[in-house]
mmCIF file of C-alpha atoms in Angstrom:
data_model
loop_
_atom_site.group_PDB
_atom_site.id
_atom_site.type_symbol
_atom_site.label_atom_id
_atom_site.label_comp_id
_atom_site.label_asym_id
_atom_site.label_seq_id
_atom_site.Cartn_x
_atom_site.Cartn_y
_atom_site.Cartn_z
ATOM 1 C CA GLY A 1 119.977 115.403 98.595
ATOM 2 C CA GLU A 2 116.503 114.565 98.305
ATOM 3 C CA SER A 3 114.057 116.883 100.153
ATOM 4 C CA VAL A 4 110.485 117.412 100.025
ATOM 5 C CA GLY A 5 109.504 120.930 101.938
ATOM 6 C CA LEU A 6 106.185 123.122 102.182
ATOM 7 C CA HIS A 7 106.148 126.999 101.971
ATOM 8 C CA LEU A 8 103.132 127.186 104.619
ATOM 9 C CA PRO A 9 102.919 125.642 108.088
ATOM 10 C CA THR A 10 99.140 125.959 109.182
ATOM 11 C CA LEU A 11 96.400 127.275 105.866
ATOM 12 C CA SER A 12 92.454 128.610 107.115
ATOM 13 C CA VAL A 13 90.287 128.654 104.623
ATOM 14 C CA GLN A 14 86.357 129.674 104.912
ATOM 15 C CA GLU A 15 83.982 126.279 104.642
ATOM 16 C CA GLY A 16 83.189 126.633 100.251
ATOM 17 C CA ASP A 17 86.126 127.988 99.510
ATOM 18 C CA ASN A 18 88.825 126.540 97.154
ATOM 19 C CA SER A 19 92.296 125.577 99.352
ATOM 20 C CA ILE A 20 95.568 125.609 97.571
ATOM 21 C CA ILE A 21 98.208 123.882 99.442
ATOM 22 C CA ASN A 22 102.026 124.171 97.918
ATOM 23 C CA CYS A 23 104.957 122.313 98.180
ATOM 24 C CA ALA A 24 108.774 122.699 96.861
ATOM 25 C CA TYR A 25 110.764 119.699 95.694
ATOM 26 C CA SER A 26 114.196 119.177 95.037
ATOM 27 C CA ASN A 27 114.992 115.687 93.509
ATOM 28 C CA SER A 28 114.520 115.723 90.052
ATOM 29 C CA ALA A 29 114.809 112.430 89.322
ATOM 30 C CA SER A 30 111.741 111.499 91.654
ATOM 31 C CA ASP A 31 109.333 110.162 89.380
ATOM 32 C CA TYR A 32 105.882 110.310 90.972
ATOM 33 C CA PHE A 33 104.886 113.376 93.512
ATOM 34 C CA ILE A 34 102.048 112.438 95.994
ATOM 35 C CA TRP A 35 99.957 113.918 98.102
ATOM 36 C CA TYR A 36 98.800 112.424 101.825
ATOM 37 C CA LYS A 37 96.072 113.553 103.661
ATOM 38 C CA GLN A 38 96.909 112.817 107.907
ATOM 39 C CA GLU A 39 93.727 113.179 110.239
ATOM 40 C CA SER A 40 94.280 113.986 113.571
ATOM 41 C CA GLY A 41 95.443 110.039 115.266
ATOM 42 C CA LYS A 42 94.993 108.252 111.955
ATOM 43 C CA GLY A 43 97.252 107.445 109.734
ATOM 44 C CA PRO A 44 98.586 109.221 106.442
ATOM 45 C CA GLN A 45 95.451 108.812 103.217
ATOM 46 C CA PHE A 46 96.244 108.589 99.834
ATOM 47 C CA ILE A 47 94.999 111.370 97.588
ATOM 48 C CA ILE A 48 95.892 111.983 94.579
ATOM 49 C CA ASP A 49 99.625 110.880 93.041
ATOM 50 C CA ILE A 50 101.413 112.608 90.061
ATOM 51 C CA ARG A 51 103.985 111.016 87.205
ATOM 52 C CA SER A 52 106.658 113.549 86.334
ATOM 53 C CA ASN A 53 106.016 114.038 82.738
ATOM 54 C CA MET A 54 102.434 115.088 83.399
ATOM 55 C CA ASP A 55 101.632 118.615 84.603
ATOM 56 C CA LYS A 56 98.202 118.366 85.959
ATOM 57 C CA ARG A 57 95.747 115.610 87.577
ATOM 58 C CA GLN A 58 92.679 115.781 88.342
ATOM 59 C CA GLY A 59 90.633 113.711 91.063
ATOM 60 C CA GLN A 60 87.258 113.631 93.342
ATOM 61 C CA ARG A 61 86.897 117.554 93.817
ATOM 62 C CA VAL A 62 90.968 117.370 93.961
ATOM 63 C CA THR A 63 93.410 118.551 91.344
ATOM 64 C CA VAL A 64 96.934 118.349 91.617
ATOM 65 C CA LEU A 65 99.288 121.217 89.504
ATOM 66 C CA LEU A 66 103.564 119.874 88.818
ATOM 67 C CA ASN A 67 105.732 122.395 87.586
ATOM 68 C CA LYS A 68 108.644 120.424 86.821
ATOM 69 C CA THR A 69 110.377 124.021 85.782
ATOM 70 C CA VAL A 70 110.515 125.967 89.683
ATOM 71 C CA LYS A 71 109.930 122.291 91.264
ATOM 72 C CA HIS A 72 106.826 123.398 92.751
ATOM 73 C CA LEU A 73 104.015 120.827 93.989
ATOM 74 C CA SER A 74 99.812 122.171 94.548
ATOM 75 C CA LEU A 75 97.108 120.566 95.887
ATOM 76 C CA GLN A 76 93.817 122.417 94.779
ATOM 77 C CA ILE A 77 90.998 121.137 96.562
ATOM 78 C CA ALA A 78 87.301 122.922 95.150
ATOM 79 C CA ALA A 79 84.533 123.784 97.577
ATOM 80 C CA THR A 80 86.289 123.108 100.762
ATOM 81 C CA GLN A 81 84.817 121.720 103.919
ATOM 82 C CA PRO A 82 85.061 120.392 107.378
ATOM 83 C CA GLY A 83 86.026 117.157 106.757
ATOM 84 C CA ASP A 84 88.871 118.429 104.300
ATOM 85 C CA SER A 85 90.656 119.677 107.675
ATOM 86 C CA ALA A 86 94.144 117.968 108.814
ATOM 87 C CA VAL A 87 97.280 117.676 107.978
ATOM 88 C CA TYR A 88 98.153 117.579 104.247
ATOM 89 C CA PHE A 89 102.210 116.483 102.693
ATOM 90 C CA CYS A 90 103.660 116.238 99.686
ATOM 91 C CA ALA A 91 106.098 112.462 99.062
ATOM 92 C CA GLU A 92 107.922 111.648 96.183
ATOM 93 C CA ASN A 93 109.010 108.781 94.744
ATOM 94 C CA LYS A 94 111.829 107.265 92.458
ATOM 95 C CA GLU A 95 110.180 104.009 89.987
ATOM 96 C CA GLY A 96 112.707 101.602 90.839
ATOM 97 C CA TYR A 97 112.831 102.301 94.663
ATOM 98 C CA GLN A 98 110.725 101.177 97.339
ATOM 99 C CA LYS A 99 110.616 104.623 99.994
ATOM 100 C CA VAL A 100 108.597 107.241 99.826
ATOM 101 C CA THR A 101 109.900 110.794 101.004
ATOM 102 C CA PHE A 102 107.448 113.040 102.616
ATOM 103 C CA GLY A 103 107.363 116.694 103.762
ATOM 104 C CA THR A 104 106.563 118.689 107.011
ATOM 105 C CA GLY A 105 103.234 119.020 105.856
ATOM 106 C CA THR A 106 100.946 121.841 105.835
ATOM 107 C CA LYS A 107 97.640 122.334 108.026
ATOM 108 C CA LEU A 108 94.559 123.140 106.607
ATOM 109 C CA GLN A 109 91.710 124.752 108.994
ATOM 110 C CA VAL A 110 88.007 124.498 107.544
ATOM 111 C CA ILE A 111 86.309 127.388 108.991
ATOM 112 C CA PRO A 112 82.642 126.994 108.776
ATOM 113 C CA ASP B 1 88.073 94.279 103.953
ATOM 114 C CA ALA B 2 90.065 95.160 106.897
ATOM 115 C CA GLY B 3 93.050 97.507 106.417
ATOM 116 C CA VAL B 4 96.223 98.065 107.536
ATOM 117 C CA THR B 5 96.135 97.126 111.307
ATOM 118 C CA GLN B 6 98.862 97.493 113.867
ATOM 119 C CA SER B 7 100.028 96.805 117.535
ATOM 120 C CA PRO B 8 99.684 98.245 120.352
ATOM 121 C CA THR B 9 98.641 101.113 120.007
ATOM 122 C CA HIS B 10 99.999 102.773 122.563
ATOM 123 C CA LEU B 11 103.436 101.887 124.700
ATOM 124 C CA ILE B 12 105.683 103.249 127.342
ATOM 125 C CA LYS B 13 109.212 101.702 127.663
ATOM 126 C CA THR B 14 112.657 103.284 129.256
ATOM 127 C CA ARG B 15 115.610 103.795 127.977
ATOM 128 C CA GLY B 16 117.257 101.206 127.296
ATOM 129 C CA GLN B 17 114.306 98.823 126.729
ATOM 130 C CA GLN B 18 113.584 97.016 123.069
ATOM 131 C CA VAL B 19 110.254 97.270 121.714
ATOM 132 C CA THR B 20 108.942 94.540 119.296
ATOM 133 C CA LEU B 21 106.384 96.755 117.209
ATOM 134 C CA ARG B 22 103.484 94.142 114.621
ATOM 135 C CA CYS B 23 101.795 95.006 111.145
ATOM 136 C CA SER B 24 99.505 93.014 109.468
ATOM 137 C CA PRO B 25 98.793 94.220 105.670
ATOM 138 C CA LYS B 26 95.624 94.585 103.803
ATOM 139 C CA SER B 27 94.474 91.722 101.517
ATOM 140 C CA GLY B 28 96.726 91.436 99.007
ATOM 141 C CA HIS B 29 99.208 93.304 100.055
ATOM 142 C CA ASP B 30 102.751 91.777 99.259
ATOM 143 C CA THR B 31 105.066 94.626 101.204
ATOM 144 C CA VAL B 32 105.418 96.489 104.176
ATOM 145 C CA SER B 33 106.682 99.537 104.629
ATOM 146 C CA TRP B 34 107.584 101.370 108.159
ATOM 147 C CA TYR B 35 107.815 104.883 109.011
ATOM 148 C CA GLN B 36 108.746 106.843 112.496
ATOM 149 C CA GLN B 37 106.782 109.970 112.437
ATOM 150 C CA ALA B 38 108.028 112.578 115.130
ATOM 151 C CA LEU B 39 105.433 114.861 116.304
ATOM 152 C CA GLY B 40 105.474 117.917 113.922
ATOM 153 C CA GLN B 41 106.726 116.291 111.006
ATOM 154 C CA GLY B 42 106.526 114.294 108.407
ATOM 155 C CA PRO B 43 107.104 110.540 108.415
ATOM 156 C CA GLN B 44 110.595 108.861 108.050
ATOM 157 C CA PHE B 45 110.925 105.754 106.042
ATOM 158 C CA ILE B 46 113.049 103.204 107.712
ATOM 159 C CA PHE B 47 112.888 100.618 105.949
ATOM 160 C CA GLN B 48 110.697 97.713 104.000
ATOM 161 C CA TYR B 49 110.386 93.839 103.566
ATOM 162 C CA TYR B 50 108.748 92.277 100.355
ATOM 163 C CA GLU B 51 109.178 88.479 100.376
ATOM 164 C CA GLU B 52 110.326 88.429 103.715
ATOM 165 C CA GLU B 53 113.846 90.398 103.138
ATOM 166 C CA GLU B 54 114.445 93.657 103.343
ATOM 167 C CA ARG B 55 114.731 95.321 100.268
ATOM 168 C CA GLN B 56 115.242 99.082 101.130
ATOM 169 C CA ARG B 57 116.659 100.644 103.889
ATOM 170 C CA GLY B 58 116.445 104.065 105.553
ATOM 171 C CA ASN B 59 118.632 106.091 107.631
ATOM 172 C CA PHE B 60 117.921 105.018 110.740
ATOM 173 C CA PRO B 61 120.877 102.686 112.737
ATOM 174 C CA ASP B 62 121.524 98.998 113.027
ATOM 175 C CA ARG B 63 118.965 99.415 116.728
ATOM 176 C CA PHE B 64 115.997 99.522 114.123
ATOM 177 C CA SER B 65 115.555 95.867 112.464
ATOM 178 C CA GLY B 66 112.588 93.730 111.024
ATOM 179 C CA HIS B 67 111.213 91.150 109.950
ATOM 180 C CA GLN B 68 108.572 89.735 107.528
ATOM 181 C CA PHE B 69 107.073 86.788 108.217
ATOM 182 C CA PRO B 70 105.588 84.670 104.934
ATOM 183 C CA ASN B 71 101.964 86.166 105.230
ATOM 184 C CA TYR B 72 103.363 89.320 104.814
ATOM 185 C CA SER B 73 103.057 90.475 108.468
ATOM 186 C CA SER B 74 105.880 92.134 109.235
ATOM 187 C CA GLU B 75 107.000 93.371 112.678
ATOM 188 C CA LEU B 76 109.307 96.327 113.638
ATOM 189 C CA ASN B 77 112.513 95.893 116.732
ATOM 190 C CA VAL B 78 113.808 98.298 117.972
ATOM 191 C CA ASN B 79 116.980 97.789 120.641
ATOM 192 C CA ALA B 80 118.883 99.714 122.830
ATOM 193 C CA LEU B 81 115.779 102.588 122.867
ATOM 194 C CA LEU B 82 116.669 106.427 123.155
ATOM 195 C CA LEU B 83 114.609 108.657 124.031
ATOM 196 C CA GLY B 84 114.761 110.307 121.040
ATOM 197 C CA ASP B 85 113.184 107.334 119.841
ATOM 198 C CA SER B 86 109.336 108.026 121.095
ATOM 199 C CA ALA B 87 107.238 108.948 118.249
ATOM 200 C CA LEU B 88 104.452 107.161 116.102
ATOM 201 C CA TYR B 89 105.633 104.346 114.314
ATOM 202 C CA LEU B 90 103.521 103.954 111.443
ATOM 203 C CA CYS B 91 103.383 100.984 108.663
ATOM 204 C CA ALA B 92 102.940 100.692 105.551
ATOM 205 C CA SER B 93 101.786 97.780 103.144
ATOM 206 C CA SER B 94 101.235 98.099 98.780
ATOM 207 C CA ARG B 95 101.317 95.401 96.657
ATOM 208 C CA SER B 96 104.412 94.791 95.019
ATOM 209 C CA GLY B 97 104.767 96.927 91.345
ATOM 210 C CA ARG B 98 102.236 99.681 92.485
ATOM 211 C CA THR B 99 105.101 100.482 95.244
ATOM 212 C CA ASN B 100 107.149 102.269 91.988
ATOM 213 C CA THR B 101 104.005 105.623 92.360
ATOM 214 C CA GLY B 102 104.494 105.653 96.430
ATOM 215 C CA GLU B 103 100.879 104.798 96.586
ATOM 216 C CA LEU B 104 100.713 103.453 100.213
ATOM 217 C CA PHE B 105 97.597 102.124 102.738
ATOM 218 C CA PHE B 106 98.999 102.964 106.408
ATOM 219 C CA GLY B 107 97.965 101.852 109.728
ATOM 220 C CA GLU B 108 96.750 104.324 112.282
ATOM 221 C CA GLY B 109 100.412 103.573 113.646
ATOM 222 C CA SER B 110 101.541 103.113 117.181
ATOM 223 C CA ARG B 111 102.581 105.301 119.578
ATOM 224 C CA LEU B 112 106.108 105.149 121.199
ATOM 225 C CA THR B 113 107.203 106.828 124.379
ATOM 226 C CA VAL B 114 110.397 106.451 125.750
ATOM 227 C CA LEU B 115 111.033 107.968 129.602
#
């Protein structure tokens, strides 16, 4: 069946350092892999996605890496800021299907 | 430009009761998805509505039903509430076509507590 899991439940990072959040997935048929950020008391917010035929995509201060060989997805945040403190979810979607499957989340704590 | 709005923000019900949650999608969006998020967990897909029809459904019982109106707004109904239905219910909207990528715009949710 489909599942999206994360390696670490909590990640603490010093302000200014780079953060790396990892995720393992099991559904090789997914077409898109997505990262969402959820701040306390708010709904998830789309950060970046990557199509399954790519291995890297960059956004503003974020980079997503996809390794299909080992079914691994990561989100890199450069120069982590206090505003980056949140729970990060990886998710996946198969084109033509209408549901996005979320993992359990990693809490990122930024230490000032 | 208003984003996704949900109501009510918080509500308390007792077991066996019924609840209706409401969602207005982001302007320009025609597709609405509903998710259930238990404390400390990721959102779980309930169903999605497009053109007033349920297009896809997750692994939720028939007690969970929905509706989409011509103005694209949507309702989620849950009958015969159980303690385990206590969760944050999230509405997400998207434009048909963009849904395939997994880019969703979420509201802030309705926190349901069942006593």
